[in-house]
Amino acid sequence: SKIKEGLRKTKESMISGMQRVVNSFTKIDEDLFEQLEETMIMSDMGVETSVEICEKLRKRVKERGVTDPGKIMELIQEIISEMMGEDVALDLSTTPSIILVIGVNGAGKTTTIGKLCHQYKQQGKKVLVAAADTFRAAAIDQLEVWTQRAGVDLVKHAEGSDPAAVVFDAVTAAKARKTDVLICDTAGRLHNKKNLMEELRKINRIISQQAEGCAVETLLVLDATTGQNAVNQARLFNEVADITGIVLTKLDGTAKGGIVISIKNELGIPVKLIGVGEQIDDLQPFDSRSFVTALFE
Ligand code: GDP
């Protein structure tokens, strides 16, 4: 499957790395735990999460009286599965439902919106997109290419106009046209946190006034290839927005898939969608069971 294929490099670096450590021991001792912890940190699982996994591992080994290093990988799989918790799907329960897409340029926002448009359209849903990243004309043009390809409508204003005004028009249109899903692009200027926060606050105010009671998802798009930087980005965005889920893009071909575990464990934000390629159908709901299985089995 695509997730299995996409996680091949992560499996090679992370899982095979741990397996090599385990194989080099004939009995379980503190040195084994320390080497495992180091391997986990090196494979982008984050210091905090790696330390926590090893803590749990020590405890479980003791509690169950495990002496065979050959049993260690099974225990790690069990601990990671527990950490991943239950999957959370997007809430699209109202008409319209609104999806706000945030993230820095280059993370894959436009591509993700294009893929979502295509999928919802295929499911027979009525989709509308708001080009509320008015900061760059190129962003609006790019979005238009994707929406045209998917055959969905786009609400846009001129470059430099007020993003909240775009959202206002889009919500009004979505209600009038009985749109199922309204997807709003936003400018991801993280370097100007105050402006970004103000902009998102204004957009959210418009949504809560104009679309009262509608399901709203705020999805943060992160580039998996940036590893722990993506986790730090998520921390910063989490300070300015109420993120309801993460879209992790470019999971295909990166060895840094371990960040899924640290995002979930350290930020408590569920990964809801994963990007596994550049094609229009390369976006999948995140399924932690397949994720763990793809890595360990
Ligand atoms: P934006 O600036 O955040 O809107 O980013 P774009 O959507 O323009 O994406 C930036 C680049 O990442 C483009 O070349 C996309 O084709 C690529 N990209 C986006 N998502 C994925 C993915 O899941 N896998 C791969 N391999 N490339 C992706």
mmCIF file of C-alpha atoms in Angstrom, residues 19-158:
data_model
loop_
_atom_site.group_PDB
_atom_site.id
_atom_site.type_symbol
_atom_site.label_atom_id
_atom_site.label_comp_id
_atom_site.label_asym_id
_atom_site.label_seq_id
_atom_site.Cartn_x
_atom_site.Cartn_y
_atom_site.Cartn_z
ATOM 1 C CA GLN A 19 16.547 -3.761 15.617
ATOM 2 C CA ARG A 20 20.311 -3.564 15.049
ATOM 3 C CA VAL A 21 20.803 -2.282 18.588
ATOM 4 C CA VAL A 22 18.632 -5.060 19.998
ATOM 5 C CA ASN A 23 20.446 -7.716 17.950
ATOM 6 C CA SER A 24 23.795 -6.635 19.335
ATOM 7 C CA PHE A 25 22.743 -7.536 22.879
ATOM 8 C CA THR A 26 22.505 -11.000 24.401
ATOM 9 C CA LYS A 27 20.869 -9.781 27.589
ATOM 10 C CA ILE A 28 18.812 -6.771 28.585
ATOM 11 C CA ASP A 29 20.739 -4.127 30.500
ATOM 12 C CA GLU A 30 20.828 -0.341 30.956
ATOM 13 C CA ASP A 31 23.227 0.067 28.056
ATOM 14 C CA LEU A 32 20.603 -1.415 25.717
ATOM 15 C CA PHE A 33 17.986 1.122 26.826
ATOM 16 C CA GLU A 34 20.437 3.968 26.382
ATOM 17 C CA GLN A 35 21.420 2.906 22.891
ATOM 18 C CA LEU A 36 17.759 2.505 21.942
ATOM 19 C CA GLU A 37 16.962 5.953 23.247
ATOM 20 C CA GLU A 38 19.792 7.447 21.213
ATOM 21 C CA THR A 39 18.579 5.677 18.070
ATOM 22 C CA MET A 40 15.056 6.969 18.623
ATOM 23 C CA ILE A 41 16.250 10.543 19.058
ATOM 24 C CA MET A 42 18.367 10.240 15.893
ATOM 25 C CA SER A 43 15.345 9.118 13.934
ATOM 26 C CA ASP A 44 13.297 12.246 14.644
ATOM 27 C CA MET A 45 11.046 10.917 17.369
ATOM 28 C CA GLY A 46 11.993 13.846 19.581
ATOM 29 C CA VAL A 47 13.946 13.774 22.838
ATOM 30 C CA GLU A 48 10.905 13.938 25.096
ATOM 31 C CA THR A 49 9.081 11.102 23.354
ATOM 32 C CA SER A 50 12.178 8.910 23.004
ATOM 33 C CA VAL A 51 12.932 9.269 26.714
ATOM 34 C CA GLU A 52 9.323 8.486 27.556
ATOM 35 C CA ILE A 53 9.213 5.371 25.372
ATOM 36 C CA CYS A 54 12.390 4.055 26.980
ATOM 37 C CA GLU A 55 11.060 4.806 30.458
ATOM 38 C CA LYS A 56 7.949 2.781 29.721
ATOM 39 C CA LEU A 57 10.068 0.046 28.198
ATOM 40 C CA ARG A 58 12.247 -0.278 31.307
ATOM 41 C CA LYS A 59 9.138 -0.513 33.455
ATOM 42 C CA ARG A 60 7.431 -3.085 31.270
ATOM 43 C CA VAL A 61 10.555 -5.245 31.001
ATOM 44 C CA LYS A 62 10.786 -5.262 34.796
ATOM 45 C CA GLU A 63 7.069 -5.849 35.425
ATOM 46 C CA ARG A 64 6.863 -8.746 33.013
ATOM 47 C CA GLY A 65 10.241 -10.177 33.881
ATOM 48 C CA VAL A 66 11.415 -10.091 30.257
ATOM 49 C CA THR A 67 14.997 -11.260 29.848
ATOM 50 C CA ASP A 68 15.217 -11.926 26.110
ATOM 51 C CA PRO A 69 16.283 -8.891 23.991
ATOM 52 C CA GLY A 70 14.332 -10.577 21.175
ATOM 53 C CA LYS A 71 11.121 -9.455 22.884
ATOM 54 C CA ILE A 72 12.064 -5.769 22.976
ATOM 55 C CA MET A 73 10.764 -4.734 19.542
ATOM 56 C CA GLU A 74 7.349 -6.165 20.359
ATOM 57 C CA LEU A 75 7.229 -4.109 23.534
ATOM 58 C CA ILE A 76 8.260 -0.937 21.688
ATOM 59 C CA GLN A 77 5.512 -1.535 19.135
ATOM 60 C CA GLU A 78 3.012 -1.975 21.939
ATOM 61 C CA ILE A 79 4.115 1.256 23.662
ATOM 62 C CA ILE A 80 4.030 3.288 20.440
ATOM 63 C CA SER A 81 0.579 1.914 19.550
ATOM 64 C CA GLU A 82 -0.710 3.042 22.930
ATOM 65 C CA MET A 83 0.846 6.481 22.487
ATOM 66 C CA MET A 84 -0.852 6.961 19.119
ATOM 67 C CA GLY A 85 -4.268 6.571 20.731
ATOM 68 C CA GLU A 86 -7.494 6.704 18.763
ATOM 69 C CA ASP A 87 -7.641 8.277 15.307
ATOM 70 C CA VAL A 88 -9.794 11.334 14.860
ATOM 71 C CA ALA A 89 -11.503 11.980 11.545
ATOM 72 C CA LEU A 90 -12.335 15.412 10.164
ATOM 73 C CA ASP A 91 -15.617 16.803 11.432
ATOM 74 C CA LEU A 92 -17.700 17.568 8.362
ATOM 75 C CA SER A 93 -21.012 17.128 10.113
ATOM 76 C CA THR A 94 -22.640 20.425 9.127
ATOM 77 C CA THR A 95 -23.551 22.128 5.854
ATOM 78 C CA PRO A 96 -21.393 23.991 5.299
ATOM 79 C CA SER A 97 -18.444 22.579 7.179
ATOM 80 C CA ILE A 98 -15.430 24.824 7.188
ATOM 81 C CA ILE A 99 -11.794 23.848 6.908
ATOM 82 C CA LEU A 100 -9.184 26.498 7.640
ATOM 83 C CA VAL A 101 -5.790 25.541 6.271
ATOM 84 C CA ILE A 102 -2.719 27.061 7.878
ATOM 85 C CA GLY A 103 1.005 26.462 7.522
ATOM 86 C CA VAL A 104 4.186 28.029 6.197
ATOM 87 C CA ASN A 105 4.767 28.432 2.466
ATOM 88 C CA GLY A 106 6.180 25.336 0.884
ATOM 89 C CA ALA A 107 4.659 22.964 3.430
ATOM 90 C CA GLY A 108 2.112 21.791 0.880
ATOM 91 C CA LYS A 109 -1.000 23.835 1.671
ATOM 92 C CA THR A 110 -2.079 24.461 -1.915
ATOM 93 C CA THR A 111 -1.506 20.873 -2.953
ATOM 94 C CA THR A 112 -3.430 19.612 0.074
ATOM 95 C CA ILE A 113 -6.374 21.903 -0.677
ATOM 96 C CA GLY A 114 -6.340 20.734 -4.308
ATOM 97 C CA LYS A 115 -6.355 17.097 -3.225
ATOM 98 C CA LEU A 116 -9.185 17.681 -0.737
ATOM 99 C CA CYS A 117 -11.262 19.451 -3.405
ATOM 100 C CA HIS A 118 -10.797 16.527 -5.734
ATOM 101 C CA GLN A 119 -11.741 13.938 -3.101
ATOM 102 C CA TYR A 120 -14.825 15.732 -1.816
ATOM 103 C CA LYS A 121 -15.956 16.466 -5.355
ATOM 104 C CA GLN A 122 -15.606 12.770 -6.155
ATOM 105 C CA GLN A 123 -17.733 11.953 -3.124
ATOM 106 C CA GLY A 124 -20.448 14.109 -4.647
ATOM 107 C CA LYS A 125 -19.964 16.984 -2.228
ATOM 108 C CA LYS A 126 -20.325 20.616 -3.172
ATOM 109 C CA VAL A 127 -17.025 22.359 -2.479
ATOM 110 C CA LEU A 128 -15.981 25.995 -2.364
ATOM 111 C CA VAL A 129 -12.506 27.413 -1.786
ATOM 112 C CA ALA A 130 -11.607 30.803 -0.317
ATOM 113 C CA ALA A 131 -8.278 32.306 -1.391
ATOM 114 C CA ALA A 132 -7.623 34.005 1.936
ATOM 115 C CA ASP A 133 -3.867 33.982 1.498
ATOM 116 C CA THR A 134 -4.016 37.396 -0.114
ATOM 117 C CA PHE A 135 -0.386 38.092 0.729
ATOM 118 C CA ARG A 136 1.052 36.668 -2.490
ATOM 119 C CA ALA A 137 -0.582 36.852 -5.908
ATOM 120 C CA ALA A 138 1.204 33.615 -6.791
ATOM 121 C CA ALA A 139 -0.638 31.821 -3.999
ATOM 122 C CA ILE A 140 -4.000 32.854 -5.437
ATOM 123 C CA ASP A 141 -2.962 31.810 -8.959
ATOM 124 C CA GLN A 142 -1.693 28.437 -7.762
ATOM 125 C CA LEU A 143 -4.899 27.800 -5.895
ATOM 126 C CA GLU A 144 -6.900 28.672 -8.992
ATOM 127 C CA VAL A 145 -4.985 26.097 -11.029
ATOM 128 C CA TRP A 146 -5.875 23.392 -8.489
ATOM 129 C CA THR A 147 -9.520 24.390 -8.084
ATOM 130 C CA GLN A 148 -9.995 24.510 -11.841
ATOM 131 C CA ARG A 149 -8.424 21.081 -12.150
ATOM 132 C CA ALA A 150 -10.796 19.740 -9.500
ATOM 133 C CA GLY A 151 -13.736 21.617 -10.976
ATOM 134 C CA VAL A 152 -14.706 23.549 -7.851
ATOM 135 C CA ASP A 153 -15.450 27.247 -7.340
ATOM 136 C CA LEU A 154 -13.016 29.755 -5.886
ATOM 137 C CA VAL A 155 -13.739 33.004 -4.063
ATOM 138 C CA LYS A 156 -10.864 35.442 -4.529
ATOM 139 C CA HIS A 157 -10.129 39.102 -4.063
ATOM 140 C CA ALA A 158 -7.184 41.135 -5.298
#
